[in-house]
């Protein structure tokens, strides 16, 4: 049965820097799923981890996504942050814990100060980040 399924399955390949949308199947409490947008993004493919897994950077988060949950972005106008190839620099990304960037840990970016934080340091899981429209870090949220 697996052999028959694999014959008809389609594996789409994405390159680094390709703009993509991520399928959002999460149900948010208090919001109607029928009226919610099914796709989050656009985002940018940062790295291909395996033939099926990709690391995708949305505006305020970086997450690992299977290729079945991605679709190419064919918008006429793509946001500026999504274009170009900005490398993730281990020297510039610091968290509240003052540790450098580690690609195995989930990170989320603040929409106010544009700083990046480890998800476990600020109490945000990779599943919760898909439901957050705008994230404000603890220093920015305490300022008001």
PDB file of C-alpha atoms in Angstrom:
ATOM      1  CA  UNK A   1       0.000   0.000   0.000  1.00  0.00           C
ATOM      2  CA  UNK A   2       2.880   2.371   0.740  1.00  0.00           C
ATOM      3  CA  UNK A   3       4.401   1.718  -2.680  1.00  0.00           C
ATOM      4  CA  UNK A   4       1.087   2.552  -4.375  1.00  0.00           C
ATOM      5  CA  UNK A   5       0.702   5.730  -2.328  1.00  0.00           C
ATOM      6  CA  UNK A   6       4.253   6.874  -3.071  1.00  0.00           C
ATOM      7  CA  UNK A   7       3.703   6.509  -6.819  1.00  0.00           C
ATOM      8  CA  UNK A   8       0.976   9.178  -6.779  1.00  0.00           C
ATOM      9  CA  UNK A   9       2.415  11.422  -4.071  1.00  0.00           C
ATOM     10  CA  UNK A  10       4.055  14.705  -5.011  1.00  0.00           C
ATOM     11  CA  UNK A  11       7.102  16.080  -3.244  1.00  0.00           C
ATOM     12  CA  UNK A  12       7.671  19.764  -3.849  1.00  0.00           C
ATOM     13  CA  UNK A  13      11.197  21.065  -3.314  1.00  0.00           C
ATOM     14  CA  UNK A  14      11.845  24.521  -1.866  1.00  0.00           C
ATOM     15  CA  UNK A  15      15.140  26.375  -1.927  1.00  0.00           C
ATOM     16  CA  UNK A  16      16.580  28.662   0.707  1.00  0.00           C
ATOM     17  CA  UNK A  17      15.006  32.105   0.465  1.00  0.00           C
ATOM     18  CA  UNK A  18      11.818  30.919  -1.279  1.00  0.00           C
ATOM     19  CA  UNK A  19       8.662  32.691  -0.043  1.00  0.00           C
ATOM     20  CA  UNK A  20       6.042  30.217   1.236  1.00  0.00           C
ATOM     21  CA  UNK A  21       2.766  30.027   3.135  1.00  0.00           C
ATOM     22  CA  UNK A  22       2.247  27.679   6.119  1.00  0.00           C
ATOM     23  CA  UNK A  23      -1.012  25.751   6.578  1.00  0.00           C
ATOM     24  CA  UNK A  24      -2.627  26.762   9.879  1.00  0.00           C
ATOM     25  CA  UNK A  25      -4.873  24.004  11.219  1.00  0.00           C
ATOM     26  CA  UNK A  26      -4.888  25.220  14.820  1.00  0.00           C
ATOM     27  CA  UNK A  27      -8.252  26.057  16.319  1.00  0.00           C
ATOM     28  CA  UNK A  28      -8.178  29.217  18.402  1.00  0.00           C
ATOM     29  CA  UNK A  29     -10.583  29.355  21.299  1.00  0.00           C
ATOM     30  CA  UNK A  30     -13.107  32.147  20.777  1.00  0.00           C
ATOM     31  CA  UNK A  31     -12.497  32.484  17.026  1.00  0.00           C
ATOM     32  CA  UNK A  32     -14.570  30.864  14.321  1.00  0.00           C
ATOM     33  CA  UNK A  33     -12.421  28.386  12.370  1.00  0.00           C
ATOM     34  CA  UNK A  34     -14.620  28.772   9.315  1.00  0.00           C
ATOM     35  CA  UNK A  35     -13.858  32.506   9.057  1.00  0.00           C
ATOM     36  CA  UNK A  36     -10.147  32.228   9.915  1.00  0.00           C
ATOM     37  CA  UNK A  37      -7.418  32.356   7.295  1.00  0.00           C
ATOM     38  CA  UNK A  38      -6.176  28.839   6.479  1.00  0.00           C
ATOM     39  CA  UNK A  39      -2.639  29.967   5.539  1.00  0.00           C
ATOM     40  CA  UNK A  40      -0.111  31.937   7.631  1.00  0.00           C
ATOM     41  CA  UNK A  41       2.512  34.010   5.970  1.00  0.00           C
ATOM     42  CA  UNK A  42       4.207  34.710   3.764  1.00  0.00           C
ATOM     43  CA  UNK A  43       7.349  33.293   5.279  1.00  0.00           C
ATOM     44  CA  UNK A  44      10.805  32.504   3.998  1.00  0.00           C
ATOM     45  CA  UNK A  45      12.533  29.120   3.840  1.00  0.00           C
ATOM     46  CA  UNK A  46      15.703  29.486   5.906  1.00  0.00           C
ATOM     47  CA  UNK A  47      17.080  25.956   5.657  1.00  0.00           C
ATOM     48  CA  UNK A  48      16.192  22.491   4.387  1.00  0.00           C
ATOM     49  CA  UNK A  49      16.682  20.043   7.255  1.00  0.00           C
ATOM     50  CA  UNK A  50      15.641  16.817   5.496  1.00  0.00           C
ATOM     51  CA  UNK A  51      14.005  16.181   2.113  1.00  0.00           C
ATOM     52  CA  UNK A  52      10.623  16.780   3.801  1.00  0.00           C
ATOM     53  CA  UNK A  53      11.373  19.201   6.677  1.00  0.00           C
ATOM     54  CA  UNK A  54      12.112  22.893   6.284  1.00  0.00           C
ATOM     55  CA  UNK A  55      12.972  25.668   8.727  1.00  0.00           C
ATOM     56  CA  UNK A  56      10.667  28.613   7.898  1.00  0.00           C
ATOM     57  CA  UNK A  57      10.937  32.157   9.206  1.00  0.00           C
ATOM     58  CA  UNK A  58       7.693  34.053   9.599  1.00  0.00           C
ATOM     59  CA  UNK A  59       7.718  37.704  10.590  1.00  0.00           C
ATOM     60  CA  UNK A  60       8.114  37.015  14.297  1.00  0.00           C
ATOM     61  CA  UNK A  61       9.091  33.359  14.602  1.00  0.00           C
ATOM     62  CA  UNK A  62      11.172  30.541  13.172  1.00  0.00           C
ATOM     63  CA  UNK A  63       9.628  27.076  13.029  1.00  0.00           C
ATOM     64  CA  UNK A  64      10.180  23.653  11.504  1.00  0.00           C
ATOM     65  CA  UNK A  65       7.478  22.628   9.012  1.00  0.00           C
ATOM     66  CA  UNK A  66       6.816  19.529   6.881  1.00  0.00           C
ATOM     67  CA  UNK A  67       6.644  20.103   3.128  1.00  0.00           C
ATOM     68  CA  UNK A  68       3.002  18.939   3.041  1.00  0.00           C
ATOM     69  CA  UNK A  69       2.050  22.020   5.123  1.00  0.00           C
ATOM     70  CA  UNK A  70       3.780  24.500   2.774  1.00  0.00           C
ATOM     71  CA  UNK A  71       2.678  26.132  -0.446  1.00  0.00           C
ATOM     72  CA  UNK A  72       4.679  28.518  -2.617  1.00  0.00           C
ATOM     73  CA  UNK A  73       3.907  32.224  -2.334  1.00  0.00           C
ATOM     74  CA  UNK A  74       3.082  33.650  -5.738  1.00  0.00           C
ATOM     75  CA  UNK A  75       2.063  37.131  -4.568  1.00  0.00           C
ATOM     76  CA  UNK A  76       3.012  40.050  -6.780  1.00  0.00           C
ATOM     77  CA  UNK A  77       4.330  41.994  -3.801  1.00  0.00           C
ATOM     78  CA  UNK A  78       6.278  40.133  -1.115  1.00  0.00           C
ATOM     79  CA  UNK A  79       7.224  41.989   2.112  1.00  0.00           C
ATOM     80  CA  UNK A  80      10.775  43.364   2.281  1.00  0.00           C
ATOM     81  CA  UNK A  81      11.755  41.209   5.277  1.00  0.00           C
ATOM     82  CA  UNK A  82      10.799  38.118   3.269  1.00  0.00           C
ATOM     83  CA  UNK A  83      13.020  39.019   0.309  1.00  0.00           C
ATOM     84  CA  UNK A  84      16.769  38.743   0.112  1.00  0.00           C
ATOM     85  CA  UNK A  85      19.028  36.322   1.890  1.00  0.00           C
ATOM     86  CA  UNK A  86      19.728  37.490   5.406  1.00  0.00           C
ATOM     87  CA  UNK A  87      21.801  34.835   7.123  1.00  0.00           C
ATOM     88  CA  UNK A  88      20.994  33.975  10.721  1.00  0.00           C
ATOM     89  CA  UNK A  89      23.993  35.298  12.608  1.00  0.00           C
ATOM     90  CA  UNK A  90      24.969  33.526  15.817  1.00  0.00           C
ATOM     91  CA  UNK A  91      26.686  36.652  17.127  1.00  0.00           C
ATOM     92  CA  UNK A  92      23.724  39.044  16.925  1.00  0.00           C
ATOM     93  CA  UNK A  93      20.821  36.933  18.210  1.00  0.00           C
ATOM     94  CA  UNK A  94      20.706  36.993  21.999  1.00  0.00           C
ATOM     95  CA  UNK A  95      17.987  36.186  24.459  1.00  0.00           C
ATOM     96  CA  UNK A  96      17.187  37.130  28.045  1.00  0.00           C
ATOM     97  CA  UNK A  97      19.465  34.236  29.040  1.00  0.00           C
ATOM     98  CA  UNK A  98      22.380  35.844  27.094  1.00  0.00           C
ATOM     99  CA  UNK A  99      23.028  32.701  25.079  1.00  0.00           C
ATOM    100  CA  UNK A 100      23.706  32.822  21.355  1.00  0.00           C
ATOM    101  CA  UNK A 101      21.495  31.484  18.576  1.00  0.00           C
ATOM    102  CA  UNK A 102      21.050  27.721  18.485  1.00  0.00           C
ATOM    103  CA  UNK A 103      19.180  26.320  15.494  1.00  0.00           C
ATOM    104  CA  UNK A 104      17.792  23.414  17.510  1.00  0.00           C
ATOM    105  CA  UNK A 105      15.860  25.756  19.852  1.00  0.00           C
ATOM    106  CA  UNK A 106      12.693  27.621  18.867  1.00  0.00           C
ATOM    107  CA  UNK A 107      13.059  31.417  18.729  1.00  0.00           C
ATOM    108  CA  UNK A 108      10.470  34.204  18.512  1.00  0.00           C
ATOM    109  CA  UNK A 109      10.984  37.852  17.548  1.00  0.00           C
ATOM    110  CA  UNK A 110       9.475  40.910  19.241  1.00  0.00           C
ATOM    111  CA  UNK A 111       7.388  43.118  16.935  1.00  0.00           C
ATOM    112  CA  UNK A 112       8.256  46.247  18.896  1.00  0.00           C
ATOM    113  CA  UNK A 113      12.036  46.111  19.434  1.00  0.00           C
ATOM    114  CA  UNK A 114      12.951  43.467  16.766  1.00  0.00           C
ATOM    115  CA  UNK A 115      14.994  41.434  19.295  1.00  0.00           C
ATOM    116  CA  UNK A 116      14.900  37.619  19.255  1.00  0.00           C
ATOM    117  CA  UNK A 117      14.246  35.349  22.242  1.00  0.00           C
ATOM    118  CA  UNK A 118      14.268  31.604  22.909  1.00  0.00           C
ATOM    119  CA  UNK A 119      10.679  30.400  23.174  1.00  0.00           C
ATOM    120  CA  UNK A 120      11.259  28.509  26.401  1.00  0.00           C
ATOM    121  CA  UNK A 121      12.892  31.590  28.024  1.00  0.00           C
ATOM    122  CA  UNK A 122       9.795  33.755  27.411  1.00  0.00           C
ATOM    123  CA  UNK A 123       7.216  30.972  27.854  1.00  0.00           C
ATOM    124  CA  UNK A 124       6.056  30.547  24.236  1.00  0.00           C
ATOM    125  CA  UNK A 125       5.872  27.097  22.637  1.00  0.00           C
ATOM    126  CA  UNK A 126       6.229  26.496  18.879  1.00  0.00           C
ATOM    127  CA  UNK A 127       2.517  25.603  18.720  1.00  0.00           C
ATOM    128  CA  UNK A 128       1.422  28.804  20.439  1.00  0.00           C
ATOM    129  CA  UNK A 129       3.426  31.034  18.090  1.00  0.00           C
ATOM    130  CA  UNK A 130       1.092  30.238  15.190  1.00  0.00           C
ATOM    131  CA  UNK A 131      -1.783  31.823  17.129  1.00  0.00           C
ATOM    132  CA  UNK A 132       0.086  35.017  18.033  1.00  0.00           C
ATOM    133  CA  UNK A 133      -0.453  37.886  15.607  1.00  0.00           C
ATOM    134  CA  UNK A 134       1.894  40.355  17.319  1.00  0.00           C
ATOM    135  CA  UNK A 135       4.363  39.284  20.003  1.00  0.00           C
ATOM    136  CA  UNK A 136       5.820  41.723  22.529  1.00  0.00           C
ATOM    137  CA  UNK A 137       8.770  40.587  24.661  1.00  0.00           C
ATOM    138  CA  UNK A 138       8.715  40.950  28.467  1.00  0.00           C
ATOM    139  CA  UNK A 139      10.790  44.202  28.473  1.00  0.00           C
ATOM    140  CA  UNK A 140       8.546  45.825  25.832  1.00  0.00           C
ATOM    141  CA  UNK A 141       5.290  44.640  27.421  1.00  0.00           C
ATOM    142  CA  UNK A 142       6.338  46.035  30.817  1.00  0.00           C
ATOM    143  CA  UNK A 143       7.004  49.457  29.229  1.00  0.00           C
ATOM    144  CA  UNK A 144       3.417  49.627  28.043  1.00  0.00           C
TER     145      UNK A 144
END
